[in-house]
Amino acid sequence: MTLQQMRHAKLWLAGNARNWPLADYELKELGEGFDDVVTFHPTHEESPVDPKDAIPRIMTQPLAQVRAAVDKKDSVAFGQAYDALTAACNNCHQATNFGFNVVQRPQTNPYPNQVFTPGPK
């Protein structure tokens, strides 16, 4: 899930900078990461709800909302959808007994070696 945290942060940084191709890429990576969790870590001994059940039930709709905003290149909708996605992440953490892991919008750029503003086309 550490990679998911990175992808979540990079998705915000890209979308906030209106770098829609990068946001699209990070969103796809985030989706693939959830697929990997379901495939390779379907259960967890300390979880009352299995990740394989919680992730599709909790994350599908928020991911689709972010997808729609990215596809439309809509900054306002992106911010709202990203916040809904973040809330869903925290809801999933609560459901799987990892509520101590709370995520939020990045406050700073932890990747100073990456440019998030859109480049030349």
Tab-separated table of N, CA and C in Angstrom:
chain	number	residue	atom	x	y	z
A	1	MET	N	0.806	-1.194	0.000
A	1	MET	CA	0.000	0.000	0.000
A	1	MET	C	0.859	1.272	0.000
A	2	THR	N	2.117	1.137	0.268
A	2	THR	CA	2.983	2.316	0.219
A	2	THR	C	2.991	2.921	-1.182
A	3	LEU	N	2.992	2.074	-2.202
A	3	LEU	CA	2.925	2.588	-3.575
A	3	LEU	C	1.608	3.313	-3.822
A	4	GLN	N	0.543	2.847	-3.191
A	4	GLN	CA	-0.745	3.517	-3.347
A	4	GLN	C	-0.686	4.926	-2.766
A	5	GLN	N	-0.003	5.062	-1.651
A	5	GLN	CA	0.137	6.390	-1.054
A	5	GLN	C	0.897	7.315	-2.001
A	6	MET	N	1.942	6.815	-2.620
A	6	MET	CA	2.699	7.609	-3.582
A	6	MET	C	1.825	7.987	-4.772
A	7	ARG	N	1.080	7.026	-5.287
A	7	ARG	CA	0.228	7.298	-6.452
A	7	ARG	C	-0.867	8.302	-6.110
A	8	HIS	N	-1.424	8.179	-4.922
A	8	HIS	CA	-2.452	9.105	-4.452
A	8	HIS	C	-1.881	10.532	-4.422
A	9	ALA	N	-0.691	10.696	-3.887
A	9	ALA	CA	-0.056	12.016	-3.822
A	9	ALA	C	0.252	12.550	-5.219
A	10	LYS	N	0.830	11.720	-6.053
A	10	LYS	CA	1.179	12.165	-7.404
A	10	LYS	C	-0.061	12.494	-8.225
A	11	LEU	N	-1.153	11.766	-8.006
A	11	LEU	CA	-2.401	12.075	-8.690
A	11	LEU	C	-2.852	13.487	-8.329
A	12	TRP	N	-2.795	13.823	-7.056
A	12	TRP	CA	-3.182	15.181	-6.647
A	12	TRP	C	-2.264	16.222	-7.276
A	13	LEU	N	-0.981	16.010	-7.190
A	13	LEU	CA	-0.031	16.997	-7.707
A	13	LEU	C	-0.218	17.205	-9.208
A	14	ALA	N	-0.471	16.141	-9.931
A	14	ALA	CA	-0.690	16.250	-11.374
A	14	ALA	C	-2.003	16.957	-11.685
A	15	GLY	N	-3.083	16.530	-11.048
A	15	GLY	CA	-4.383	17.142	-11.306
A	15	GLY	C	-4.441	18.588	-10.864
A	16	ASN	N	-3.844	18.880	-9.731
A	16	ASN	CA	-3.817	20.252	-9.234
A	16	ASN	C	-3.050	21.170	-10.178
A	17	ALA	N	-2.041	20.621	-10.858
A	17	ALA	CA	-1.258	21.381	-11.840
A	17	ALA	C	-1.901	21.358	-13.222
A	18	ARG	N	-3.032	20.697	-13.355
A	18	ARG	CA	-3.745	20.547	-14.624
A	18	ARG	C	-2.912	19.816	-15.674
A	19	ASN	N	-2.085	18.921	-15.200
A	19	ASN	CA	-1.310	18.066	-16.096
A	19	ASN	C	-2.137	16.798	-16.298
A	20	TRP	N	-3.123	16.891	-17.187
A	20	TRP	CA	-4.098	15.820	-17.362
A	20	TRP	C	-3.487	14.524	-17.875
A	21	PRO	N	-2.491	14.546	-18.759
A	21	PRO	CA	-1.874	13.264	-19.145
A	21	PRO	C	-1.201	12.561	-17.961
A	22	LEU	N	-0.538	13.332	-17.106
A	22	LEU	CA	0.101	12.728	-15.935
A	22	LEU	C	-0.955	12.263	-14.935
A	23	ALA	N	-2.005	13.045	-14.736
A	23	ALA	CA	-3.089	12.621	-13.836
A	23	ALA	C	-3.715	11.331	-14.342
A	24	ASP	N	-3.919	11.236	-15.647
A	24	ASP	CA	-4.456	10.016	-16.254
A	24	ASP	C	-3.547	8.829	-15.953
A	25	TYR	N	-2.252	9.009	-16.129
A	25	TYR	CA	-1.278	7.955	-15.868
A	25	TYR	C	-1.317	7.528	-14.404
A	26	GLU	N	-1.291	8.494	-13.492
A	26	GLU	CA	-1.276	8.159	-12.065
A	26	GLU	C	-2.577	7.487	-11.643
A	27	LEU	N	-3.690	7.898	-12.229
A	27	LEU	CA	-4.970	7.264	-11.931
A	27	LEU	C	-4.974	5.809	-12.388
A	28	LYS	N	-4.439	5.547	-13.571
A	28	LYS	CA	-4.332	4.158	-14.042
A	28	LYS	C	-3.444	3.337	-13.111
A	29	GLU	N	-2.330	3.919	-12.697
A	29	GLU	CA	-1.424	3.226	-11.773
A	29	GLU	C	-2.113	2.934	-10.441
A	30	LEU	N	-2.877	3.894	-9.955
A	30	LEU	CA	-3.607	3.701	-8.702
A	30	LEU	C	-4.593	2.538	-8.847
A	31	GLY	N	-5.311	2.503	-9.950
A	31	GLY	CA	-6.243	1.401	-10.203
A	31	GLY	C	-5.540	0.059	-10.281
A	32	GLU	N	-4.416	0.022	-10.971
A	32	GLU	CA	-3.642	-1.221	-11.064
A	32	GLU	C	-3.130	-1.642	-9.691
A	33	GLY	N	-2.766	-0.662	-8.884
A	33	GLY	CA	-2.305	-0.976	-7.530
A	33	GLY	C	-3.404	-1.614	-6.691
A	34	PHE	N	-4.626	-1.102	-6.818
A	34	PHE	CA	-5.741	-1.727	-6.099
A	34	PHE	C	-5.981	-3.137	-6.612
A	35	ASP	N	-5.876	-3.329	-7.919
A	35	ASP	CA	-6.008	-4.675	-8.481
A	35	ASP	C	-4.955	-5.611	-7.888
A	36	ASP	N	-3.740	-5.115	-7.751
A	36	ASP	CA	-2.663	-5.930	-7.172
A	36	ASP	C	-2.948	-6.299	-5.717
A	37	VAL	N	-3.464	-5.342	-4.946
A	37	VAL	CA	-3.796	-5.644	-3.550
A	37	VAL	C	-4.842	-6.751	-3.497
A	38	VAL	N	-5.875	-6.642	-4.310
A	38	VAL	CA	-6.947	-7.645	-4.328
A	38	VAL	C	-6.390	-9.011	-4.734
A	39	THR	N	-5.480	-9.015	-5.703
A	39	THR	CA	-4.919	-10.273	-6.201
A	39	THR	C	-3.905	-10.887	-5.240
A	40	PHE	N	-2.978	-10.081	-4.742
A	40	PHE	CA	-1.848	-10.621	-3.982
A	40	PHE	C	-2.014	-10.539	-2.463
A	41	HIS	N	-2.938	-9.716	-1.996
A	41	HIS	CA	-3.182	-9.584	-0.553
A	41	HIS	C	-4.695	-9.551	-0.297
A	42	PRO	N	-5.416	-10.585	-0.737
A	42	PRO	CA	-6.875	-10.553	-0.665
A	42	PRO	C	-7.433	-10.544	0.765
A	43	THR	N	-6.648	-11.050	1.714
A	43	THR	CA	-7.079	-11.072	3.101
A	43	THR	C	-5.970	-10.498	3.974
A	44	HIS	N	-6.348	-10.159	5.188
A	44	HIS	CA	-5.357	-9.732	6.179
A	44	HIS	C	-5.842	-10.222	7.524
A	45	GLU	N	-4.960	-10.853	8.265
A	45	GLU	CA	-5.361	-11.512	9.510
A	45	GLU	C	-6.017	-10.571	10.519
A	46	GLU	N	-5.717	-9.297	10.464
A	46	GLU	CA	-6.273	-8.356	11.436
A	46	GLU	C	-7.479	-7.592	10.896
A	47	SER	N	-7.941	-7.926	9.700
A	47	SER	CA	-9.037	-7.190	9.068
A	47	SER	C	-10.366	-7.920	9.237
A	48	PRO	N	-11.372	-7.237	9.792
A	48	PRO	CA	-12.697	-7.856	9.864
A	48	PRO	C	-13.365	-7.939	8.493
A	49	VAL	N	-12.922	-7.107	7.563
A	49	VAL	CA	-13.400	-7.124	6.183
A	49	VAL	C	-12.185	-7.365	5.304
A	50	ASP	N	-12.263	-8.328	4.426
A	50	ASP	CA	-11.129	-8.638	3.550
A	50	ASP	C	-10.899	-7.509	2.551
A	51	PRO	N	-9.636	-7.143	2.309
A	51	PRO	CA	-9.346	-6.133	1.285
A	51	PRO	C	-9.968	-6.479	-0.072
A	52	LYS	N	-10.019	-7.769	-0.417
A	52	LYS	CA	-10.599	-8.171	-1.709
A	52	LYS	C	-12.070	-7.807	-1.820
A	53	ASP	N	-12.741	-7.663	-0.685
A	53	ASP	CA	-14.147	-7.260	-0.670
A	53	ASP	C	-14.299	-5.752	-0.488
A	54	ALA	N	-13.494	-5.181	0.385
A	54	ALA	CA	-13.615	-3.751	0.708
A	54	ALA	C	-13.210	-2.858	-0.455
A	55	ILE	N	-12.129	-3.187	-1.114
A	55	ILE	CA	-11.615	-2.296	-2.166
A	55	ILE	C	-12.622	-2.112	-3.298
A	56	PRO	N	-13.140	-3.185	-3.897
A	56	PRO	CA	-14.110	-2.947	-4.982
A	56	PRO	C	-15.366	-2.217	-4.500
A	57	ARG	N	-15.841	-2.558	-3.314
A	57	ARG	CA	-17.073	-1.964	-2.802
A	57	ARG	C	-16.897	-0.483	-2.466
A	58	ILE	N	-15.755	-0.108	-1.920
A	58	ILE	CA	-15.548	1.260	-1.442
A	58	ILE	C	-14.872	2.155	-2.477
A	59	MET	N	-13.997	1.607	-3.295
A	59	MET	CA	-13.148	2.442	-4.147
A	59	MET	C	-13.652	2.621	-5.580
A	60	THR	N	-14.502	1.762	-6.069
A	60	THR	CA	-14.897	1.800	-7.481
A	60	THR	C	-15.536	3.127	-7.880
A	61	GLN	N	-16.520	3.564	-7.154
A	61	GLN	CA	-17.221	4.804	-7.513
A	61	GLN	C	-16.324	6.040	-7.411
A	62	PRO	N	-15.576	6.214	-6.318
A	62	PRO	CA	-14.695	7.388	-6.259
A	62	PRO	C	-13.640	7.407	-7.373
A	63	LEU	N	-13.109	6.246	-7.722
A	63	LEU	CA	-12.150	6.197	-8.836
A	63	LEU	C	-12.820	6.612	-10.137
A	64	ALA	N	-14.060	6.187	-10.343
A	64	ALA	CA	-14.793	6.562	-11.555
A	64	ALA	C	-15.057	8.065	-11.593
A	65	GLN	N	-15.316	8.663	-10.447
A	65	GLN	CA	-15.533	10.112	-10.391
A	65	GLN	C	-14.255	10.882	-10.744
A	66	VAL	N	-13.131	10.405	-10.244
A	66	VAL	CA	-11.861	11.049	-10.599
A	66	VAL	C	-11.603	10.862	-12.089
A	67	ARG	N	-11.876	9.673	-12.611
A	67	ARG	CA	-11.696	9.391	-14.042
A	67	ARG	C	-12.514	10.371	-14.874
A	68	ALA	N	-13.764	10.593	-14.507
A	68	ALA	CA	-14.622	11.509	-15.260
A	68	ALA	C	-14.058	12.923	-15.234
A	69	ALA	N	-13.576	13.365	-14.093
A	69	ALA	CA	-13.008	14.718	-13.986
A	69	ALA	C	-11.741	14.863	-14.814
A	70	VAL	N	-10.887	13.847	-14.778
A	70	VAL	CA	-9.648	13.884	-15.566
A	70	VAL	C	-9.989	13.877	-17.051
A	71	ASP	N	-10.920	13.028	-17.446
A	71	ASP	CA	-11.308	12.959	-18.857
A	71	ASP	C	-11.858	14.295	-19.355
A	72	LYS	N	-12.597	14.992	-18.504
A	72	LYS	CA	-13.169	16.287	-18.868
A	72	LYS	C	-12.173	17.441	-18.700
A	73	LYS	N	-11.034	17.139	-18.049
A	73	LYS	CA	-10.039	18.176	-17.737
A	73	LYS	C	-10.690	19.293	-16.921
A	74	ASP	N	-11.476	18.884	-15.941
A	74	ASP	CA	-12.265	19.780	-15.100
A	74	ASP	C	-11.607	19.887	-13.723
A	75	SER	N	-10.943	21.001	-13.473
A	75	SER	CA	-10.210	21.187	-12.222
A	75	SER	C	-11.111	21.187	-10.995
A	76	VAL	N	-12.258	21.833	-11.096
A	76	VAL	CA	-13.167	21.885	-9.953
A	76	VAL	C	-13.683	20.485	-9.629
A	77	ALA	N	-14.149	19.781	-10.647
A	77	ALA	CA	-14.641	18.414	-10.444
A	77	ALA	C	-13.513	17.508	-9.960
A	78	PHE	N	-12.312	17.743	-10.451
A	78	PHE	CA	-11.173	16.930	-10.006
A	78	PHE	C	-10.958	17.099	-8.507
A	79	GLY	N	-10.939	18.331	-8.030
A	79	GLY	CA	-10.730	18.566	-6.603
A	79	GLY	C	-11.787	17.888	-5.754
A	80	GLN	N	-13.028	17.984	-6.172
A	80	GLN	CA	-14.127	17.350	-5.437
A	80	GLN	C	-14.007	15.829	-5.483
A	81	ALA	N	-13.714	15.306	-6.653
A	81	ALA	CA	-13.594	13.854	-6.796
A	81	ALA	C	-12.378	13.322	-6.053
A	82	TYR	N	-11.295	14.080	-6.062
A	82	TYR	CA	-10.092	13.658	-5.337
A	82	TYR	C	-10.385	13.601	-3.838
A	83	ASP	N	-11.097	14.601	-3.337
A	83	ASP	CA	-11.442	14.590	-1.917
A	83	ASP	C	-12.353	13.411	-1.586
A	84	ALA	N	-13.282	13.072	-2.485
A	84	ALA	CA	-14.143	11.905	-2.279
A	84	ALA	C	-13.314	10.620	-2.309
A	85	LEU	N	-12.346	10.565	-3.212
A	85	LEU	CA	-11.449	9.411	-3.272
A	85	LEU	C	-10.659	9.284	-1.972
A	86	THR	N	-10.160	10.390	-1.479
A	86	THR	CA	-9.391	10.389	-0.234
A	86	THR	C	-10.263	9.916	0.929
A	87	ALA	N	-11.499	10.393	0.980
A	87	ALA	CA	-12.419	9.938	2.022
A	87	ALA	C	-12.670	8.433	1.895
A	88	ALA	N	-12.796	7.947	0.658
A	88	ALA	CA	-12.998	6.514	0.440
A	88	ALA	C	-11.785	5.717	0.917
A	89	CYS	N	-10.599	6.227	0.657
A	89	CYS	CA	-9.393	5.552	1.162
A	89	CYS	C	-9.462	5.415	2.681
A	90	ASN	N	-9.813	6.512	3.346
A	90	ASN	CA	-9.894	6.482	4.800
A	90	ASN	C	-11.023	5.575	5.281
A	91	ASN	N	-12.143	5.530	4.559
A	91	ASN	CA	-13.233	4.613	4.900
A	91	ASN	C	-12.787	3.164	4.752
A	92	CYS	N	-12.036	2.886	3.705
A	92	CYS	CA	-11.526	1.531	3.491
A	92	CYS	C	-10.555	1.158	4.619
A	93	HIS	N	-9.710	2.097	4.995
A	93	HIS	CA	-8.790	1.836	6.113
A	93	HIS	C	-9.573	1.521	7.387
A	94	GLN	N	-10.647	2.276	7.633
A	94	GLN	CA	-11.481	2.002	8.810
A	94	GLN	C	-12.100	0.604	8.729
A	95	ALA	N	-12.633	0.267	7.575
A	95	ALA	CA	-13.315	-1.019	7.403
A	95	ALA	C	-12.374	-2.206	7.570
A	96	THR	N	-11.122	-2.023	7.197
A	96	THR	CA	-10.163	-3.130	7.248
A	96	THR	C	-9.273	-3.086	8.491
A	97	ASN	N	-9.656	-2.250	9.462
A	97	ASN	CA	-8.953	-2.172	10.746
A	97	ASN	C	-7.592	-1.463	10.646
A	98	PHE	N	-7.472	-0.549	9.687
A	98	PHE	CA	-6.265	0.249	9.550
A	98	PHE	C	-6.590	1.737	9.644
A	99	GLY	N	-7.582	2.057	10.474
A	99	GLY	CA	-8.033	3.433	10.614
A	99	GLY	C	-6.972	4.385	11.122
A	100	PHE	N	-5.905	3.847	11.679
A	100	PHE	CA	-4.791	4.687	12.126
A	100	PHE	C	-4.019	5.275	10.954
A	101	ASN	N	-4.243	4.755	9.745
A	101	ASN	CA	-3.577	5.246	8.543
A	101	ASN	C	-4.527	6.202	7.830
A	102	VAL	N	-4.371	7.483	8.091
A	102	VAL	CA	-5.249	8.509	7.540
A	102	VAL	C	-4.493	9.244	6.438
A	103	VAL	N	-5.104	9.343	5.250
A	103	VAL	CA	-4.483	10.059	4.137
A	103	VAL	C	-5.225	11.371	3.898
A	104	GLN	N	-4.538	12.293	3.257
A	104	GLN	CA	-5.092	13.611	2.953
A	104	GLN	C	-4.461	14.130	1.676
A	105	ARG	N	-4.940	15.288	1.232
A	105	ARG	CA	-4.270	15.963	0.113
A	105	ARG	C	-2.833	16.258	0.538
A	106	PRO	N	-1.889	16.098	-0.371
A	106	PRO	CA	-0.519	16.461	-0.022
A	106	PRO	C	-0.416	17.955	0.297
A	107	GLN	N	0.326	18.260	1.326
A	107	GLN	CA	0.546	19.654	1.705
A	107	GLN	C	1.789	20.235	1.034
A	108	THR	N	2.690	19.367	0.651
A	108	THR	CA	3.919	19.757	-0.040
A	108	THR	C	4.210	18.717	-1.112
A	109	ASN	N	5.162	19.019	-1.961
A	109	ASN	CA	5.568	18.087	-3.007
A	109	ASN	C	6.721	17.225	-2.485
A	110	PRO	N	6.465	15.942	-2.225
A	110	PRO	CA	7.544	15.075	-1.767
A	110	PRO	C	8.452	14.596	-2.901
A	111	TYR	N	8.167	15.044	-4.120
A	111	TYR	CA	8.930	14.626	-5.293
A	111	TYR	C	9.540	15.849	-5.974
A	112	PRO	N	10.518	16.488	-5.360
A	112	PRO	CA	11.074	17.705	-5.943
A	112	PRO	C	11.837	17.477	-7.245
A	113	ASN	N	12.105	16.235	-7.574
A	113	ASN	CA	12.803	15.933	-8.819
A	113	ASN	C	11.844	15.668	-9.974
A	114	GLN	N	10.539	15.881	-9.758
A	114	GLN	CA	9.562	15.683	-10.826
A	114	GLN	C	8.800	16.981	-11.063
A	115	VAL	N	8.616	17.310	-12.331
A	115	VAL	CA	7.851	18.493	-12.725
A	115	VAL	C	6.406	18.043	-12.919
A	116	PHE	N	5.492	18.693	-12.237
A	116	PHE	CA	4.087	18.320	-12.329
A	116	PHE	C	3.305	19.239	-13.264
A	117	THR	N	3.832	20.407	-13.577
A	117	THR	CA	3.140	21.280	-14.513
A	117	THR	C	3.202	20.665	-15.900
A	118	PRO	N	2.183	20.947	-16.712
A	118	PRO	CA	2.173	20.355	-18.053
A	118	PRO	C	3.373	20.813	-18.879
A	119	GLY	N	3.921	19.876	-19.622
A	119	GLY	CA	5.048	20.178	-20.492
A	119	GLY	C	4.565	20.540	-21.886
A	120	PRO	N	5.500	20.709	-22.789
A	120	PRO	CA	5.116	21.021	-24.177
A	120	PRO	C	4.355	19.849	-24.781
A	121	LYS	N	3.469	20.200	-25.708
A	121	LYS	CA	2.662	19.152	-26.350
A	121	LYS	C	3.298	18.678	-27.617
